[in-house]
Amino acid sequence: MNRKAVRTLFICALIYLPLQYAIVGIVGYYDAEPWPAFVFPGFKSVHVYDDGFEIKRTVIDVETLHRQRSLDMSPQEFFPEIPLSQIPGFIRTHFSGDEAVQQISDEGRAWLHIRATEIAGFSPNTMHIIELTEYYRQTEEGTVLDMALETGRISLQF
Amino acid sequence: MSFKQRFDNWIFNSFTVSAEGLALFRIFASLFILLFLIPGMGMGHFGFLASLPNHFYAPSPGPLRIFDGFPPLVFFQLVHTILVISLFAMLAGYFTKWASLITGISILILQGFIYSIGKVNHEIVVPLVPIIMAFSNWGYAYSVDSMRKKKTRNPESWPLTLLALFVAFMMFTAGFPKILGGWLDPSTQAAQGHLFNQFFIRERQALLAGWAVGFNNVVFWEMLDWLTILFEIGFIAALFKASWFRLFVGFAVVFHFSTMMTLNIAFLPNFLAYAVFLNWENVYSAIRSQYVRFSGITGIKSGKRAVILFSGLVLLIFLPLKWLSSRNITLSQTDLMFHEFVLVTAAFVFVLFIGVKKW
């Protein structure tokens, strides 16, 4: 590349980088974070409430009719093939909100049912995606769980 | 000096490169990607993606939205094979520019589909490095291209400035949302909050994580919040001078080492980009002079053998590390891989060594 072409490339990069960042912000707000994009993770959340810390946890619960048999597990236990760094995003995309869960296709439900049966060792009728909010407080003895509240529950019938 | 001259000076003279130094980095980068940074967790991971129902295909806004679902396993196998072949070509310096570009594009394709389950991981530096470095003519020396007497262009240093620009800007995008999110508020200790999130929810509890969870000093944690933002935003200012940028790369290594020790997150892909800014000419000279000292052989032969020695040393470290990591040797109570721990720690020790030497 000649000098003029390289200079033009740098000017384009200097204009493009902030512009794409603005687009990432706007599209991310209305839809999802675009890809590919030249951004690093922001880790914007502060997880703070009053004088403690507030952390959200998702639990997957599968059960048979009348809860004769049931099993609670973490999303990483239910989806062990997915890297841990992708689990929260995967859950947020596909299992947050009743509407999103009820829209899961028949093929998707069948796939989840097979997976739940394999992991639980019994054929469940229902799968619950439970969101818990845990509140931690710091004491002289160390960090203690103050309380855990169920802040959301979405059920999927097989 | 006019603005144009200063702009040119920044683009073309910020960093100095040599054909030998670039060759060494090309070999290092090829082996690093080949053994540790190929996207995905092997064929099992690709098999899982290929088996997912179309409902779970949720690509981010972008080119992957033209597809309706995950491709079949054979597609992943094909792209993976192309990637491995192009990495070997890059390593040997065979059609180096094309091999580097194909490497970058193959990584992008694999990353794109892996992220299409609904979560993007920010590892774009892995394809970015070979794509940008393709234009540095890093295949000029110690390569098949150079042996074929193929007309190759002289080494260029501007790709390093371009990569520095991308890294600095991406660092800025990590720092800016933290300001908006309230990290600078003295009543929030955000880094500590993230530590709890990783420790209790993601069960990343190895190394110093347990100690850090019990360490309750408001001033310390608040200072960490401020320092994190200063460091991430400050990268932009460091662009003006190569020595400042290298200093910030050193800070970045220390930063990632500390996040690995406490949050058990290694950010290994970033180290590929940081490694570009190591003075590879010095590494080459040091290995060559040691070789000459021990063998007594001088001239062109000593240069070639120094590069072979370097490649052997890298392989000698990387191969057992890869083997140990693939045996599922992980630290307990974390998903941190053994090779991540060793490589990030080694980079930290290396940066400390350079820092002490320069002091």
Coordinates of C-alpha atoms in Angstrom, one line a residue:
Chain A
M1 CA 0.0 0.0 0.0
N2 CA 1.4 3.4 -0.8
R3 CA 1.6 6.2 1.7
K4 CA -1.6 8.0 0.5
A5 CA -3.6 4.8 0.7
V6 CA -2.4 4.1 4.3
R7 CA -3.2 7.7 5.3
T8 CA -6.7 7.3 3.9
L9 CA -7.0 4.0 5.8
F10 CA -6.1 5.7 9.1
I11 CA -8.6 8.6 8.4
C12 CA -11.3 6.1 7.7
A13 CA -10.5 4.1 10.9
L14 CA -10.5 7.3 13.0
I15 CA -14.0 8.2 11.6
Y16 CA -15.3 4.6 11.6
L17 CA -14.3 3.6 15.2
P18 CA -16.4 6.2 17.1
L19 CA -19.2 5.9 14.5
Q20 CA -19.5 2.1 14.9
Y21 CA -19.4 2.6 18.7
A22 CA -22.4 4.9 18.5
I23 CA -24.2 2.4 16.3
V24 CA -23.3 -0.4 18.8
G25 CA -25.0 1.7 21.5
I26 CA -28.1 2.5 19.5
V27 CA -28.7 -0.9 17.9
G28 CA -27.8 -2.6 21.3
Y29 CA -30.4 -0.6 23.0
Y30 CA -33.2 -1.5 20.6
D31 CA -32.1 -4.9 19.5
A32 CA -28.9 -6.7 20.5
E33 CA -25.2 -5.9 20.4
P34 CA -24.1 -6.0 16.8
W35 CA -21.3 -8.2 15.6
P36 CA -18.6 -7.8 14.4
A37 CA -17.8 -4.7 16.4
F38 CA -14.6 -3.2 17.7
V39 CA -15.6 -3.0 21.4
F40 CA -14.5 -4.6 24.6
P41 CA -17.0 -5.6 27.4
G42 CA -18.1 -2.7 29.6
F43 CA -19.1 -4.5 32.8
K44 CA -21.3 -1.5 33.4
S45 CA -23.3 -2.9 36.3
V46 CA -22.4 -2.1 39.9
H47 CA -24.5 -4.8 41.6
V48 CA -25.1 -2.5 44.6
Y49 CA -28.1 -2.0 46.8
D50 CA -28.1 0.2 50.0
D51 CA -25.0 -1.0 51.8
G52 CA -24.7 -4.4 50.2
F53 CA -24.6 -6.2 46.9
E54 CA -27.4 -7.5 44.8
I55 CA -26.7 -10.4 42.4
K56 CA -29.1 -12.3 40.1
R57 CA -29.1 -16.1 39.8
T58 CA -31.0 -18.3 37.4
V59 CA -32.1 -21.8 38.4
I60 CA -33.6 -24.4 36.1
D61 CA -36.2 -26.6 37.8
V62 CA -37.7 -29.6 36.0
E63 CA -40.6 -31.6 37.5
T64 CA -43.1 -34.3 36.8
L65 CA -46.9 -33.9 37.2
H66 CA -47.9 -32.9 40.8
R67 CA -44.1 -32.6 41.5
Q68 CA -43.7 -36.3 42.2
R69 CA -40.2 -36.0 41.0
S70 CA -38.2 -32.8 40.5
L71 CA -34.6 -31.5 40.1
D72 CA -33.1 -28.1 40.5
M73 CA -29.9 -27.2 38.6
S74 CA -27.9 -24.3 37.4
P75 CA -27.9 -23.2 33.7
Q76 CA -24.3 -24.4 33.3
E77 CA -25.4 -27.9 34.5
F78 CA -28.3 -27.9 32.0
F79 CA -26.2 -26.6 29.1
P80 CA -22.6 -28.0 29.9
E81 CA -21.6 -27.6 26.2
I82 CA -21.9 -23.8 26.4
P83 CA -18.9 -21.9 27.7
L84 CA -19.6 -20.4 31.1
S85 CA -18.9 -16.9 29.7
Q86 CA -21.9 -17.3 27.3
I87 CA -24.4 -18.9 29.7
P88 CA -25.9 -15.7 31.1
G89 CA -26.4 -14.2 27.6
F90 CA -27.9 -17.4 26.3
I91 CA -30.4 -17.5 29.1
R92 CA -31.2 -13.8 28.8
T93 CA -31.8 -14.2 25.0
H94 CA -34.0 -17.3 25.1
F95 CA -35.5 -17.6 28.5
S96 CA -36.2 -14.1 29.8
G97 CA -39.8 -13.2 29.7
D98 CA -42.9 -15.4 29.4
E99 CA -43.5 -14.3 25.8
A100 CA -40.0 -15.5 24.7
V101 CA -40.4 -18.8 26.4
Q102 CA -43.9 -19.5 25.1
Q103 CA -42.6 -18.8 21.6
I104 CA -40.1 -21.6 21.7
S105 CA -40.9 -23.8 18.7
D106 CA -42.1 -27.4 19.0
E107 CA -38.7 -28.6 17.8
G108 CA -37.1 -26.5 20.5
R109 CA -39.4 -27.8 23.2
A110 CA -38.7 -31.4 22.1
W111 CA -35.0 -30.8 22.2
L112 CA -35.3 -29.3 25.7
H113 CA -37.4 -32.2 26.8
I114 CA -34.9 -34.8 25.6
R115 CA -32.1 -32.8 27.3
A116 CA -34.1 -32.5 30.6
T117 CA -34.9 -36.2 30.6
E118 CA -31.3 -37.2 30.0
I119 CA -30.0 -34.9 32.8
A120 CA -32.7 -35.5 35.3
G121 CA -33.1 -39.3 34.7
F122 CA -36.9 -39.0 34.5
S123 CA -39.3 -37.5 31.9
P124 CA -40.4 -34.1 33.2
N125 CA -43.7 -32.4 32.3
T126 CA -42.7 -28.9 33.1
M127 CA -39.5 -26.8 33.1
H128 CA -39.3 -23.7 35.2
I129 CA -36.8 -20.9 34.7
I130 CA -36.5 -19.2 38.1
E131 CA -34.8 -15.9 38.6
L132 CA -33.5 -15.3 42.1
T133 CA -32.2 -12.0 43.4
E134 CA -29.6 -12.6 46.2
Y135 CA -28.6 -9.8 48.6
Y136 CA -25.2 -10.0 50.2
R137 CA -24.1 -8.0 53.2
Q138 CA -20.6 -7.5 54.6
T139 CA -20.2 -8.2 58.3
E140 CA -17.2 -8.6 60.6
E141 CA -17.5 -12.3 60.0
G142 CA -17.3 -11.9 56.2
T143 CA -19.7 -11.7 53.4
V144 CA -23.1 -13.2 54.2
L145 CA -26.2 -13.9 52.2
D146 CA -28.8 -11.5 53.6
M147 CA -31.8 -12.9 51.7
A148 CA -32.8 -14.4 48.4
L149 CA -36.0 -13.5 46.7
E150 CA -37.7 -15.2 43.8
T151 CA -38.1 -12.3 41.3
G152 CA -39.3 -14.2 38.3
R153 CA -40.6 -17.6 37.3
I154 CA -41.4 -18.8 33.7
S155 CA -42.8 -22.2 33.1
L156 CA -42.6 -24.3 30.0
Q157 CA -44.9 -27.2 29.5
F158 CA -43.6 -30.2 27.5
Chain B
M1 CA 6.0 20.6 11.6
S2 CA 2.7 20.7 9.8
F3 CA -0.3 18.7 10.9
K4 CA 0.1 16.4 7.9
Q5 CA 3.7 15.8 8.7
R6 CA 2.9 15.0 12.4
F7 CA 0.1 12.7 11.3
D8 CA 2.4 10.9 8.9
N9 CA 5.1 10.7 11.6
W10 CA 2.6 9.1 14.0
I11 CA 1.4 6.6 11.3
F12 CA 4.8 5.6 9.9
N13 CA 7.4 6.3 12.6
S14 CA 5.7 5.5 15.9
F15 CA 6.9 2.0 16.0
T16 CA 10.1 0.5 14.6
V17 CA 10.1 -3.0 13.1
S18 CA 12.7 -5.3 11.5
A19 CA 12.2 -8.2 9.2
E20 CA 13.7 -10.6 11.8
G21 CA 11.5 -9.3 14.6
L22 CA 8.4 -9.6 12.5
A23 CA 9.3 -13.1 11.5
L24 CA 9.7 -14.1 15.2
F25 CA 6.3 -12.6 16.0
R26 CA 4.7 -14.3 13.0
I27 CA 5.9 -17.7 14.3
F28 CA 4.8 -16.9 17.9
A29 CA 1.4 -15.7 16.8
S30 CA 0.8 -18.7 14.5
L31 CA 1.6 -21.1 17.3
F32 CA -0.3 -19.2 19.9
I33 CA -3.5 -19.1 17.8
L34 CA -3.0 -22.7 16.6
L35 CA -2.7 -24.2 20.1
F36 CA -4.7 -21.8 22.3
L37 CA -6.9 -19.4 20.4
I38 CA -8.8 -21.3 17.8
P39 CA -12.5 -20.4 18.4
G40 CA -14.7 -22.9 20.1
M41 CA -14.0 -25.8 22.4
G42 CA -13.2 -28.4 19.8
M43 CA -15.4 -30.5 17.5
G44 CA -17.7 -31.5 20.4
H45 CA -18.7 -27.8 20.7
F46 CA -19.3 -27.4 17.0
G47 CA -21.3 -30.7 17.0
F48 CA -23.5 -29.2 19.8
L49 CA -24.0 -26.0 17.8
A50 CA -24.9 -27.9 14.7
S51 CA -27.4 -30.0 16.6
L52 CA -29.2 -27.0 18.1
P53 CA -32.8 -26.4 16.8
N54 CA -33.1 -23.3 14.7
H55 CA -35.1 -21.6 17.4
F56 CA -31.9 -21.2 19.4
Y57 CA -30.1 -19.5 16.5
A58 CA -30.0 -15.9 17.7
P59 CA -27.3 -14.0 15.8
S60 CA -26.4 -10.5 16.7
P61 CA -27.4 -7.7 14.2
G62 CA -24.9 -8.2 11.4
P63 CA -24.0 -10.5 8.5
L64 CA -24.8 -13.7 10.3
R65 CA -28.5 -12.7 10.2
I66 CA -28.7 -13.8 6.6
F67 CA -28.8 -17.4 7.9
D68 CA -31.8 -19.1 9.4
G69 CA -30.0 -21.6 11.6
F70 CA -26.7 -23.1 12.5
P71 CA -24.8 -24.8 9.6
P72 CA -24.2 -28.5 9.6
L73 CA -21.2 -30.0 11.4
V74 CA -19.4 -30.5 8.1
F75 CA -19.4 -26.7 7.5
F76 CA -17.6 -26.2 10.9
Q77 CA -15.2 -29.0 10.0
L78 CA -14.4 -27.4 6.7
V79 CA -13.8 -23.9 8.1
H80 CA -11.7 -25.4 10.9
T81 CA -9.6 -27.3 8.4
I82 CA -9.1 -24.2 6.3
L83 CA -8.1 -22.3 9.4
V84 CA -5.5 -24.9 10.5
I85 CA -4.0 -25.1 7.0
S86 CA -3.8 -21.3 6.7
L87 CA -2.2 -21.1 10.2
F88 CA 0.5 -23.6 9.1
A89 CA 1.0 -21.5 6.0
M90 CA 1.3 -18.4 8.1
L91 CA 3.8 -20.2 10.4
A92 CA 5.9 -21.3 7.5
G93 CA 5.6 -17.9 5.7
Y94 CA 4.0 -19.5 2.6
F95 CA 1.9 -17.0 0.7
T96 CA 2.0 -15.2 4.0
K97 CA -0.3 -12.2 3.3
W98 CA -3.1 -14.5 1.9
A99 CA -2.6 -17.1 4.6
S100 CA -2.9 -14.3 7.3
L101 CA -6.0 -12.9 5.7
I102 CA -7.6 -16.3 5.4
T103 CA -6.7 -17.1 9.0
G104 CA -8.5 -13.9 10.2
I105 CA -11.6 -14.5 8.0
S106 CA -11.9 -18.2 9.1
I107 CA -11.6 -17.1 12.8
L108 CA -14.3 -14.5 12.2
I109 CA -16.7 -17.1 10.6
L110 CA -16.2 -19.5 13.5
Q111 CA -16.6 -16.8 16.1
G112 CA -19.7 -15.5 14.4
F113 CA -21.5 -18.8 14.6
I114 CA -20.4 -19.5 18.1
Y115 CA -21.7 -16.2 19.3
S116 CA -25.0 -16.8 17.5
I117 CA -26.5 -18.6 20.5
G118 CA -27.3 -15.2 21.8
K119 CA -24.1 -14.0 23.5
V120 CA -21.1 -12.2 21.9
N121 CA -17.7 -12.7 23.5
H122 CA -15.4 -9.8 22.9
E123 CA -12.5 -11.7 21.2
I124 CA -12.3 -9.8 17.9
V125 CA -8.6 -9.1 18.5
V126 CA -7.8 -12.7 17.5
P127 CA -8.9 -12.3 13.9
L128 CA -7.8 -8.6 13.9
V129 CA -4.1 -9.3 14.6
P130 CA -3.4 -11.6 11.5
I131 CA -5.6 -9.4 9.3
I132 CA -3.7 -6.2 10.2
M133 CA -0.3 -7.8 10.4
A134 CA -0.7 -9.3 6.9
F135 CA 0.1 -5.7 5.7
S136 CA 3.3 -5.5 7.8
N137 CA 4.9 -8.1 5.4
W138 CA 5.8 -10.2 8.3
G139 CA 6.6 -13.0 5.9
Y140 CA 9.6 -11.0 4.5
A141 CA 12.2 -13.0 6.4
Y142 CA 12.6 -16.6 7.6
S143 CA 9.8 -17.8 5.4
V144 CA 9.1 -20.0 2.4
D145 CA 8.2 -16.8 0.5
S146 CA 11.7 -15.5 1.1
M147 CA 13.3 -18.8 0.1
R148 CA 11.3 -18.9 -3.1
K149 CA 12.9 -15.6 -4.0
K150 CA 9.4 -14.3 -4.5
K151 CA 9.4 -10.5 -4.7
T152 CA 8.2 -9.4 -1.3
R153 CA 7.7 -5.9 0.0
N154 CA 9.7 -4.4 2.8
P155 CA 8.5 -4.7 6.3
E156 CA 6.0 -2.0 7.3
S157 CA 5.5 -0.5 10.8
W158 CA 2.2 1.3 10.2
P159 CA 0.1 -1.8 10.9
L160 CA 1.4 -1.7 14.5
T161 CA 0.1 1.9 14.8
L162 CA -3.2 0.8 13.3
L163 CA -3.5 -2.1 15.8
A164 CA -2.6 0.3 18.6
L165 CA -5.4 2.5 17.5
F166 CA -7.9 -0.4 17.6
V167 CA -6.7 -1.7 21.0
A168 CA -6.8 1.8 22.5
F169 CA -10.2 2.5 21.2
M170 CA -11.6 -0.8 22.4
M171 CA -10.1 -0.2 25.8
F172 CA -12.0 3.1 25.8
T173 CA -15.2 1.3 25.0
A174 CA -14.6 -0.8 28.2
G175 CA -14.0 2.2 30.4
F176 CA -16.7 4.6 29.1
P177 CA -19.8 2.5 30.1
K178 CA -18.4 2.1 33.6
I179 CA -18.5 5.9 34.1
L180 CA -22.1 5.9 32.9
G181 CA -22.9 2.9 35.1
G182 CA -21.8 4.6 38.3
W183 CA -18.3 3.1 38.9
L184 CA -17.0 6.5 40.0
D185 CA -19.7 7.0 42.6
P186 CA -17.9 6.7 46.0
S187 CA -21.0 4.9 47.4
T188 CA -20.6 2.0 45.0
Q189 CA -17.7 -0.5 44.9
A190 CA -18.4 -1.9 41.5
A191 CA -15.3 -4.1 41.2
Q192 CA -16.2 -5.7 44.5
G193 CA -19.8 -6.3 43.2
H194 CA -18.4 -8.1 40.1
L195 CA -16.2 -10.2 42.3
F196 CA -19.2 -11.3 44.3
N197 CA -21.1 -12.0 41.0
Q198 CA -18.2 -14.2 39.7
F199 CA -17.6 -15.9 43.1
F200 CA -21.2 -16.7 44.2
I201 CA -23.1 -17.1 40.9
R202 CA -20.5 -18.3 38.4
E203 CA -18.6 -20.2 41.2
R204 CA -15.2 -18.8 40.1
Q205 CA -13.6 -19.3 43.4
A206 CA -9.9 -20.3 42.8
L207 CA -6.6 -18.5 43.4
L208 CA -7.1 -15.3 45.4
A209 CA -10.9 -15.1 44.9
G210 CA -11.7 -16.4 48.4
W211 CA -9.3 -13.9 50.0
A212 CA -10.6 -11.0 47.9
V213 CA -14.2 -11.8 48.9
G214 CA -13.3 -11.5 52.5
F215 CA -11.2 -8.4 52.0
N216 CA -13.6 -5.6 53.0
N217 CA -11.9 -2.2 52.6
V218 CA -14.0 0.4 51.0
V219 CA -11.1 2.7 50.2
F220 CA -9.2 -0.1 48.4
W221 CA -12.2 -1.2 46.3
E222 CA -13.2 2.3 45.4
M223 CA -9.6 3.1 44.4
L224 CA -9.7 -0.1 42.2
D225 CA -12.9 1.3 40.5
W226 CA -11.2 4.6 39.7
L227 CA -7.9 3.0 38.6
T228 CA -9.7 0.6 36.3
I229 CA -11.4 3.5 34.5
L230 CA -8.3 5.7 34.4
F231 CA -6.3 2.8 32.9
E232 CA -9.0 1.9 30.3
I233 CA -9.7 5.5 29.2
G234 CA -6.0 6.5 29.4
F235 CA -5.1 4.0 26.6
I236 CA -6.4 6.7 24.1
A237 CA -3.9 9.2 25.4
A238 CA -1.1 6.6 25.3
L239 CA -1.6 6.4 21.5
F240 CA 0.5 9.6 21.0
K241 CA 3.8 7.9 21.9
A242 CA 5.0 4.4 21.4
S243 CA 6.7 4.3 24.8
W244 CA 3.5 5.4 26.6
F245 CA 1.6 2.8 24.7
R246 CA 4.0 0.0 25.6
L247 CA 3.7 1.2 29.3
F248 CA -0.1 0.9 29.0
V249 CA 0.3 -2.6 27.5
G250 CA 2.4 -3.5 30.6
F251 CA -0.4 -2.1 32.8
A252 CA -2.9 -4.2 30.8
V253 CA -0.9 -7.4 31.6
V254 CA -0.8 -6.5 35.3
F255 CA -4.6 -5.7 35.1
H256 CA -5.5 -9.0 33.5
F257 CA -3.2 -10.9 35.9
S258 CA -5.1 -9.3 38.9
T259 CA -8.5 -10.0 37.4
M260 CA -7.4 -13.6 36.8
M261 CA -6.3 -14.0 40.4
T262 CA -9.5 -12.5 41.8
L263 CA -12.3 -12.9 39.3
N264 CA -10.7 -16.0 37.6
I265 CA -11.1 -14.4 34.1
A266 CA -7.9 -14.5 32.0
F267 CA -8.8 -12.6 28.8
L268 CA -6.1 -14.6 27.0
P269 CA -7.1 -13.4 23.4
N270 CA -6.0 -9.9 24.4
F271 CA -2.5 -11.1 25.0
L272 CA -2.1 -11.9 21.3
A273 CA -2.6 -8.1 20.6
Y274 CA -0.4 -7.1 23.5
A275 CA 2.4 -9.4 22.2
V276 CA 2.6 -7.4 19.0
F277 CA 4.1 -4.5 20.9
L278 CA 6.9 -6.5 22.4
N279 CA 10.3 -5.4 21.0
W280 CA 10.8 -8.6 18.9
E281 CA 14.0 -7.2 17.3
N282 CA 15.5 -7.3 20.9
V283 CA 14.2 -10.9 21.4
Y284 CA 15.8 -11.9 18.0
S285 CA 19.2 -10.2 18.9
A286 CA 19.2 -11.8 22.4
I287 CA 18.6 -15.3 21.0
R288 CA 21.1 -14.9 18.2
S289 CA 23.8 -13.5 20.4
Q290 CA 23.3 -16.4 22.9
Y291 CA 23.5 -18.9 20.0
V292 CA 26.7 -17.3 18.6
R293 CA 28.2 -17.4 22.1
F294 CA 27.5 -21.1 22.6
S295 CA 28.1 -22.4 19.1
G296 CA 30.7 -20.0 17.7
I297 CA 28.7 -19.9 14.4
T298 CA 28.2 -16.4 13.0
G299 CA 26.7 -14.9 9.8
I300 CA 23.4 -15.7 8.1
K301 CA 23.5 -19.3 9.4
S302 CA 23.4 -18.0 13.1
G303 CA 20.3 -15.9 12.3
K304 CA 18.4 -18.9 10.8
R305 CA 19.4 -21.2 13.6
A306 CA 18.3 -18.5 16.2
V307 CA 14.9 -18.5 14.6
I308 CA 14.8 -22.3 14.6
L309 CA 15.8 -22.3 18.3
F310 CA 13.1 -19.7 19.1
S311 CA 10.5 -21.8 17.3
G312 CA 11.6 -24.9 19.1
L313 CA 11.5 -23.2 22.5
V314 CA 8.0 -21.9 21.9
L315 CA 6.9 -25.3 20.9
L316 CA 8.6 -26.9 23.9
I317 CA 6.6 -24.6 26.2
F318 CA 3.3 -24.6 24.3
L319 CA 2.9 -28.3 23.4
P320 CA 3.2 -29.7 26.9
L321 CA 1.0 -26.9 28.2
K322 CA -1.6 -27.7 25.6
W323 CA -1.4 -31.4 26.4
L324 CA -1.8 -30.7 30.1
S325 CA -4.7 -28.4 29.6
S326 CA -6.5 -30.9 27.3
R327 CA -6.2 -33.5 30.0
N328 CA -8.7 -31.2 31.8
I329 CA -6.2 -30.1 34.3
T330 CA -8.1 -27.1 35.7
L331 CA -7.7 -25.4 39.0
S332 CA -10.5 -26.6 41.2
Q333 CA -13.5 -24.3 41.8
T334 CA -13.1 -22.4 38.5
D335 CA -13.5 -22.8 34.8
L336 CA -10.1 -21.2 34.3
M337 CA -7.9 -23.4 32.1
F338 CA -4.5 -24.5 33.2
H339 CA -2.8 -22.9 30.1
E340 CA -4.6 -19.6 30.7
F341 CA -3.2 -19.5 34.3
V342 CA 0.3 -20.4 33.2
L343 CA 0.5 -18.0 30.2
V344 CA -1.0 -15.0 31.9
T345 CA 1.2 -15.6 34.9
A346 CA 4.3 -15.9 32.6
A347 CA 3.3 -12.6 30.9
F348 CA 3.0 -10.9 34.3
V349 CA 6.4 -12.1 35.4
F350 CA 7.9 -11.0 32.1
V351 CA 6.4 -7.5 32.4
L352 CA 7.7 -7.3 36.0
F353 CA 11.1 -8.4 34.8
I354 CA 11.2 -5.7 32.1
G355 CA 9.8 -3.1 34.6
V356 CA 12.5 -3.8 37.1
K357 CA 15.2 -3.8 34.4
K358 CA 14.1 -0.5 33.1
W359 CA 13.9 1.1 36.6

